[in-house]
Short mmCIF file of C-alpha atoms and ligand atoms in Angstrom, two decimals:
data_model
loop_
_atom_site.label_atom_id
_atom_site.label_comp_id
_atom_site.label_asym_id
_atom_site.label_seq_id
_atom_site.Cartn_x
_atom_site.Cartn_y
_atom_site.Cartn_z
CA UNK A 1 89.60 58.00 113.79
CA UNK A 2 86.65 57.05 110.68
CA UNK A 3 87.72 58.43 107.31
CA UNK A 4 85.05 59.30 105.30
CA UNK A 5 85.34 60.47 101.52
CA UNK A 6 81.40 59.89 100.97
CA UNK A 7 78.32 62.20 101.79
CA UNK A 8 76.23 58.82 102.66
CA UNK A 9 78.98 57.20 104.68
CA UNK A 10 79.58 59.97 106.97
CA UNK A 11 75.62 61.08 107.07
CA UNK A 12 74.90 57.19 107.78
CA UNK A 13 77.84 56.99 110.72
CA UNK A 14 76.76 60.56 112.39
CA UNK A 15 72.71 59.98 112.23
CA UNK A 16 73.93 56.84 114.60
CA UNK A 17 76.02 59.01 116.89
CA UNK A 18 72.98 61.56 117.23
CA UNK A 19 70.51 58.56 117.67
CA UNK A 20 72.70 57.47 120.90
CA UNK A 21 72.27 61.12 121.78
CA UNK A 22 76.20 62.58 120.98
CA UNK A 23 76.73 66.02 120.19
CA UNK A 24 78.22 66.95 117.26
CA UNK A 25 80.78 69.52 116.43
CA UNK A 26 82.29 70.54 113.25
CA UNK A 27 85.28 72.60 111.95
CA UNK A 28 85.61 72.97 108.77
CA UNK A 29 89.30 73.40 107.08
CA UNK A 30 91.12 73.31 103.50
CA UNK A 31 93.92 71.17 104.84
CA UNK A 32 97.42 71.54 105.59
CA UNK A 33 96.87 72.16 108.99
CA UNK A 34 98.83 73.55 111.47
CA UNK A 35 98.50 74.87 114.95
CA UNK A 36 95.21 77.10 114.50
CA UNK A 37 93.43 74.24 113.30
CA UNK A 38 94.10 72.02 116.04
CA UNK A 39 93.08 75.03 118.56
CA UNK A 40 89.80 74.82 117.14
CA UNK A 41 89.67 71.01 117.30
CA UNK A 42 90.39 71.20 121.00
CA UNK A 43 88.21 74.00 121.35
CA UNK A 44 85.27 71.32 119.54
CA UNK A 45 86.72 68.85 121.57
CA UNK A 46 86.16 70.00 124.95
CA UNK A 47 82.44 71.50 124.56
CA UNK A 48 81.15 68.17 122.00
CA UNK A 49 80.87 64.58 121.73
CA UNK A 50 81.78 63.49 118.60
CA UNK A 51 84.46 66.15 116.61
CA UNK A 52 83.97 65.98 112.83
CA UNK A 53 86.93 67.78 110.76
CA UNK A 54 86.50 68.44 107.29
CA UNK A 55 89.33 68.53 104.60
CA UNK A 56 88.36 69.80 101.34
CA UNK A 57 90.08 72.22 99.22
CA UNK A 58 87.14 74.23 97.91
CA UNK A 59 87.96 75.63 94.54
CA UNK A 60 84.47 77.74 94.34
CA UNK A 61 85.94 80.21 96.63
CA UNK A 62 89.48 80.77 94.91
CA UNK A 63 89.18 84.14 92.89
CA UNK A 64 92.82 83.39 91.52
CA UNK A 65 93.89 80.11 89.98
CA UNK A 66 97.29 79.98 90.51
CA UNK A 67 96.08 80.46 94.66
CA UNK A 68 93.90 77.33 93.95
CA UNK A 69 96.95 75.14 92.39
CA UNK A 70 99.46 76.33 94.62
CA UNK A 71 97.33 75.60 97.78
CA UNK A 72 99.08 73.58 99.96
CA UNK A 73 98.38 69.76 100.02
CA UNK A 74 99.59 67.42 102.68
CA UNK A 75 96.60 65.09 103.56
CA UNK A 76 98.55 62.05 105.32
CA UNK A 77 100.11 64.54 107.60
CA UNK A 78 96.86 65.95 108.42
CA UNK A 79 94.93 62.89 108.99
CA UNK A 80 97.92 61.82 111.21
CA UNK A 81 97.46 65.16 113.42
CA UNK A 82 93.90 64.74 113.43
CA UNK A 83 94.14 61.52 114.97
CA UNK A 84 96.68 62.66 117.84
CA UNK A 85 94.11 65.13 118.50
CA UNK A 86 90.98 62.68 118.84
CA UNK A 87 89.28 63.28 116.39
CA UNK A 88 86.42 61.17 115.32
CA UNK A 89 85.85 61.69 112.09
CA UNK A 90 87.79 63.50 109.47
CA UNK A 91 85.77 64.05 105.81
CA UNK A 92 87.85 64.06 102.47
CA UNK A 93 85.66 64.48 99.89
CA UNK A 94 86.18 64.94 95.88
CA UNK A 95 85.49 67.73 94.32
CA UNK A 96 82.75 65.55 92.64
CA UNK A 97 81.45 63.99 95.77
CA UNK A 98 80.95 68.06 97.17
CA UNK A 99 79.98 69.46 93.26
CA UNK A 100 78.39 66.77 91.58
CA UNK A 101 76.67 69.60 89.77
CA UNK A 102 77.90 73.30 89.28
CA UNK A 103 76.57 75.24 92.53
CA UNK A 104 74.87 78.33 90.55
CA UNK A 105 73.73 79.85 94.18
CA UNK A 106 74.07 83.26 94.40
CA UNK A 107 73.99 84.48 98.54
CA UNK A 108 72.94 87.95 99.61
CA UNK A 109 75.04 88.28 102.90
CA UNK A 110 73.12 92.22 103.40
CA UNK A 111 76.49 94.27 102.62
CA UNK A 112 78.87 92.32 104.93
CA UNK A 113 80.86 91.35 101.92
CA UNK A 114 81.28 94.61 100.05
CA UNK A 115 84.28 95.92 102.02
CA UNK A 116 87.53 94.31 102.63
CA UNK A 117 88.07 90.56 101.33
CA UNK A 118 84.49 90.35 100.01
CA UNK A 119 85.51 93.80 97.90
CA UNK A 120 89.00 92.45 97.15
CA UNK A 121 88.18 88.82 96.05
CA UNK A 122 85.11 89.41 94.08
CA UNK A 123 83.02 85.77 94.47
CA UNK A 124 85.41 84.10 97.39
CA UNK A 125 82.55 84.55 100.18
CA UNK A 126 79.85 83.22 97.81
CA UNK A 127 82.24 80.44 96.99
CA UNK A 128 82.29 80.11 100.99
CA UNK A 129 79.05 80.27 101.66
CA UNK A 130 78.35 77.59 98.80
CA UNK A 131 80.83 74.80 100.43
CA UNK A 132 79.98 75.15 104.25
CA UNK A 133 76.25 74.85 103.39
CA UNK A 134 77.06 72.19 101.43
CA UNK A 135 79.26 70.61 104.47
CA UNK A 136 76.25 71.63 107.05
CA UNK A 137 73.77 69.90 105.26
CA UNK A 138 75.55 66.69 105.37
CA UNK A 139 77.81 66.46 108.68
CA UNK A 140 74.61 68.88 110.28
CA UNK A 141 76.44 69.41 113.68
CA UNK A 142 75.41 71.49 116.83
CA UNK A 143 78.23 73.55 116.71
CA UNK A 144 80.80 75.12 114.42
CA UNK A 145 83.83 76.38 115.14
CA UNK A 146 85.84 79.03 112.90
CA UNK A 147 88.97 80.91 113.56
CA UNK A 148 88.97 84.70 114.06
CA UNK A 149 92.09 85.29 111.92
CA UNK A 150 89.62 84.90 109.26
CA UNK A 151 87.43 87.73 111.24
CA UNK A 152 84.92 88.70 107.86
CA UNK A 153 84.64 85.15 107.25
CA UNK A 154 82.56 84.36 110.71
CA UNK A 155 80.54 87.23 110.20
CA UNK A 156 80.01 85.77 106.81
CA UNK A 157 78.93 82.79 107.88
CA UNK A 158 76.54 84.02 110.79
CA UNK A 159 75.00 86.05 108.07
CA UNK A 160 74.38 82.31 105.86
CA UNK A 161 73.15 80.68 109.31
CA UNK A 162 70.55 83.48 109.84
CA UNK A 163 69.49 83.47 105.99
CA UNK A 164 68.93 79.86 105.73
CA UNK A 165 67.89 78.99 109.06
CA UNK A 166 70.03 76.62 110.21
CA UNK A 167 69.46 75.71 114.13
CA UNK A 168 73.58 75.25 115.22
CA UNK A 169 76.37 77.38 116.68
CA UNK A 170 78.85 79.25 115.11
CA UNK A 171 81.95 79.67 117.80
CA UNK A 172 84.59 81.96 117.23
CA UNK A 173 87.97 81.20 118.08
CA UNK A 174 90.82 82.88 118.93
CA UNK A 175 93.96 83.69 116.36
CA UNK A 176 96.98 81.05 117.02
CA UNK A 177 100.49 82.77 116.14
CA UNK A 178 103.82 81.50 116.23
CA UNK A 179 106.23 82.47 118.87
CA UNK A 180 107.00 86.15 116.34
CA UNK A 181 103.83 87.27 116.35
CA UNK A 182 102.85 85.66 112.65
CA UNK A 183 99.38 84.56 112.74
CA UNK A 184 99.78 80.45 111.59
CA UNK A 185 98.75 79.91 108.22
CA UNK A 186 98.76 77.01 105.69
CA UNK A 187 100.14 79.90 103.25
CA UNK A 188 102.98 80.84 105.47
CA UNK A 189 105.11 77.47 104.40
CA UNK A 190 105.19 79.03 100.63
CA UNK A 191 106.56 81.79 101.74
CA UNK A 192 110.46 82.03 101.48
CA UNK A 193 112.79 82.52 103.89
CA UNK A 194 112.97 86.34 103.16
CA UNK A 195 109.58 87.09 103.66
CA UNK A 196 108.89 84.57 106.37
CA UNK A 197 111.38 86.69 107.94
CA UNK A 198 109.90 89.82 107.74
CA UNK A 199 105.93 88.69 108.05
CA UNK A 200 105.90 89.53 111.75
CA UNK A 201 106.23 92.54 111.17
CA UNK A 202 102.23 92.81 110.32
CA UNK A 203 101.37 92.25 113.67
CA UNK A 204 104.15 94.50 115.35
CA UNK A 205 102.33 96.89 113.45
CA UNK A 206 98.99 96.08 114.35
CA UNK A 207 99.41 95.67 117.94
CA UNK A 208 100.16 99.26 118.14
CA UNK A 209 97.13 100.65 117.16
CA UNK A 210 94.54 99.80 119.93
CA UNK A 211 96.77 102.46 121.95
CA UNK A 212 96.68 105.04 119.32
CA UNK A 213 92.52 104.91 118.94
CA UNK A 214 91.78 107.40 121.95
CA UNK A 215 94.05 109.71 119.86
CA UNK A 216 93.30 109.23 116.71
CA UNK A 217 90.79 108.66 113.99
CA UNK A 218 90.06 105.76 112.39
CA UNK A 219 91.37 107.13 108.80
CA UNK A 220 94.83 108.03 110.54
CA UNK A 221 95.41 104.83 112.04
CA UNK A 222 94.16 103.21 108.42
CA UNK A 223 97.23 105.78 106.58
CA UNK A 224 99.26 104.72 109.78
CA UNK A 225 99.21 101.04 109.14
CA UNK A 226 99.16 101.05 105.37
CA UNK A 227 102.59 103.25 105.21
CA UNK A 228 104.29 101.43 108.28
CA UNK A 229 103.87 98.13 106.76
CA UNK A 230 105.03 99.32 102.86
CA UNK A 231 107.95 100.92 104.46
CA UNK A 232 109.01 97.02 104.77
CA UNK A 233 110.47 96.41 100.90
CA UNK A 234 109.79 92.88 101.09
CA UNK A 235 105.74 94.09 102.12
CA UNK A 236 103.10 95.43 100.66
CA UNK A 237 99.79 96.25 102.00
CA UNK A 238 96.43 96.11 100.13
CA UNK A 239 94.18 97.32 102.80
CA UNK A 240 94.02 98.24 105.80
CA UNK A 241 90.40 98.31 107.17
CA UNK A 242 88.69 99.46 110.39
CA UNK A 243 85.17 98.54 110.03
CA UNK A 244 82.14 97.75 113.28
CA UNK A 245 82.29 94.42 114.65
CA UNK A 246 78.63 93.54 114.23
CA UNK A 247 78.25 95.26 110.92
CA UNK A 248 81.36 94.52 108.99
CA UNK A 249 80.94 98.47 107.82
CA UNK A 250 84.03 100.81 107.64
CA UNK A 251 83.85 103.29 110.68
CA UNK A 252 84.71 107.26 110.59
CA UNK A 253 84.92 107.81 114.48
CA UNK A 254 85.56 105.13 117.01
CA UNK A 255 82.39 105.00 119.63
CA UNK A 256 82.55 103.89 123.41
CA UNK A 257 81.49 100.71 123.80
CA UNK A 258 81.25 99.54 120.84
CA UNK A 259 83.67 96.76 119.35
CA UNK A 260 85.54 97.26 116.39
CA UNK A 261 88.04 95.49 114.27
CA UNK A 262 91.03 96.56 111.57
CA UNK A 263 91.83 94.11 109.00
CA UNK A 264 94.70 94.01 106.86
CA UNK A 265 95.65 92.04 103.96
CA UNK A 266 99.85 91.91 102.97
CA UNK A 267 101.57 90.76 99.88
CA UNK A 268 104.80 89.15 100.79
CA UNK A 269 106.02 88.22 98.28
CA UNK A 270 103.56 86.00 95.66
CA UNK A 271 101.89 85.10 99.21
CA UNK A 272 98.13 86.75 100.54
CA UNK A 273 98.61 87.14 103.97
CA UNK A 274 95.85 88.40 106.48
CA UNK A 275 95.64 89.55 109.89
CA UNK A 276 93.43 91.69 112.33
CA UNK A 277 92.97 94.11 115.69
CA UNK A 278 90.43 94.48 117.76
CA UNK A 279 89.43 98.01 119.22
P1 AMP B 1 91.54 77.21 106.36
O1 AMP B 1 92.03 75.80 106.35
O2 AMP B 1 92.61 78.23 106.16
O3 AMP B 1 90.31 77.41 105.51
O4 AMP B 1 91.05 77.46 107.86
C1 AMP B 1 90.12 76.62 108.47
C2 AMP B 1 89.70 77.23 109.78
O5 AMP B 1 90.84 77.40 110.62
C3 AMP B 1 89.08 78.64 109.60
O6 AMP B 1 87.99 78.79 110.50
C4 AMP B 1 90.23 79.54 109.97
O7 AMP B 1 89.81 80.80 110.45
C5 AMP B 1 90.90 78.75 111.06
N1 AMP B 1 92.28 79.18 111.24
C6 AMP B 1 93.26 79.23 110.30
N2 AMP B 1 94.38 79.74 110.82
C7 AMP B 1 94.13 80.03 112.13
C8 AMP B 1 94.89 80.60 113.20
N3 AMP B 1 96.14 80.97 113.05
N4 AMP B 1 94.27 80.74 114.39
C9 AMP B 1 92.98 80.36 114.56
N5 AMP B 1 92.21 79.83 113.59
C10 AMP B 1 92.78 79.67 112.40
#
């Protein structure tokens, strides 16, 4: 496996692979990797040539600064799982190598990021948008994958491919969880044991719903979810959301055959934890 800290170096090494007529796929990451990340490196593995994995912890899309210095760092682990993996190339930049200068772009992603995370963490999808643009430009792949535990964030980025025209693939993949039901996170190791204990309990909860939409409405399953998970002591909910797949916009009555999705976000603890359903 190449390690690359330089825009140049891994431009120079992946213009060769294209030139011998490799595809390239990307996935994108902030480190500390676990068991969702290498689902979507397998995923890039099996439908691409030559599987580019970036590590960068991208402090343009951290609304909370304490978030940003407590992020979990363990690069020589993940460069060692990256390699048992097969991974080609893994890119570690600087923060100065990605921001030599501030990135002052301001995207318009047409109301997808007004509800839910994009209402809750004012700037963190701008912030995303600004760093994956960045990391397109330079690795410029065919395809990209992106997990679906972070459902808002692929519409997100769809939103950025169709606004500035770029001519790859965003793939979707599905949400790894651990044995309990707990979606894998890098912020699931700063949890402690008390709340790592209870965190399933988010999904529990959410895999109930589905059942419940042919009875109810959207806004009782939303009052559902938000009470079931507070009743937890060690939980707290912050939203619950049920919003249309393709739009990203809350939803008052659920319609036949069309997809929708609820997304909640959970305090346990100090620790941000998100999850979804789909409908
Ligand atoms: P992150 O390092 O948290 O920014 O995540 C990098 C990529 O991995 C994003 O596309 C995430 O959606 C994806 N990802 C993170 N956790 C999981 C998971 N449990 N299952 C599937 N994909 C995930």
């Amino acid at each position: 496996m190449l390690q690359f800290s330089t825009k140049k170096a891994l431009g120079e090494y992946l213009d060769q692979q294209r030139q011998l007529g490799k595809t390239i796929g990307f996935v994108p990451t902030m480190g500390a990797l676990h068991e969702g990340h290498a689902s979507l490196v397998k995923i890039a593995r099996k439908s691409t040539d030559i599987v580019t994995v970036s590590v960068f912890v991208n402090p343009t899309q951290f609304n909370d600064k304490n978030d940003l210095q407590n992020y979990p760092r363990t690069e020589e682990k993940d460069c060692q799982l990256l390699e048992s993996l097969g991974v080609d190339a893994v890119f570690l930049p600087s923060v100065d190598e990605m921001y030599p200068e501030p990135d002052t772009r301001v995207f318009d992603f047409a109301g997808i990021d007004r509800v839910m995370e994009g209402e809750h963490r004012p700037g963190h999808f701008n912030g995303v948008a600004q760093v994956v643009s960045r990391l397109f430009d330079i690795v410029n792949p065919d395809k990209a994958f992106f997990g679906e535990k972070d459902y808002q964030q692929i519409a997100i980025i769809k939103q950025m491919v169709k606004t500035l025209g770029y001519k790859l693939e965003i793939v979707p993949c599905p949400i790894v969880r651990g044995a309990d039901g707990l979606a894998l996170s890098s912020r699931n190791a700063l949890l402690t044991p008390e709340h790592r204990a209870v965190a399933p309990f988010i999904h529990k909860t959410l895999s109930q719903v589905p059942a419940m939409a042919a009875t109810k409405s959207p806004a009782e399953i939303c009052n559902w979810v938000v009470e079931t998970i507070n009743s937890q002591p060690l939980l707290e909910a912050e939203y619950f959301q049920i919003v249309d797949d393709e739009t990203m916009m809350p939803i008052n009555t659920f319609t036949k055959g069309r997809k929708s999705v609820g997304c909640v976000t959970v305090w346990a603890g100090k620790v941000r934890l998100i999850d979804n359903v789909v409908f």
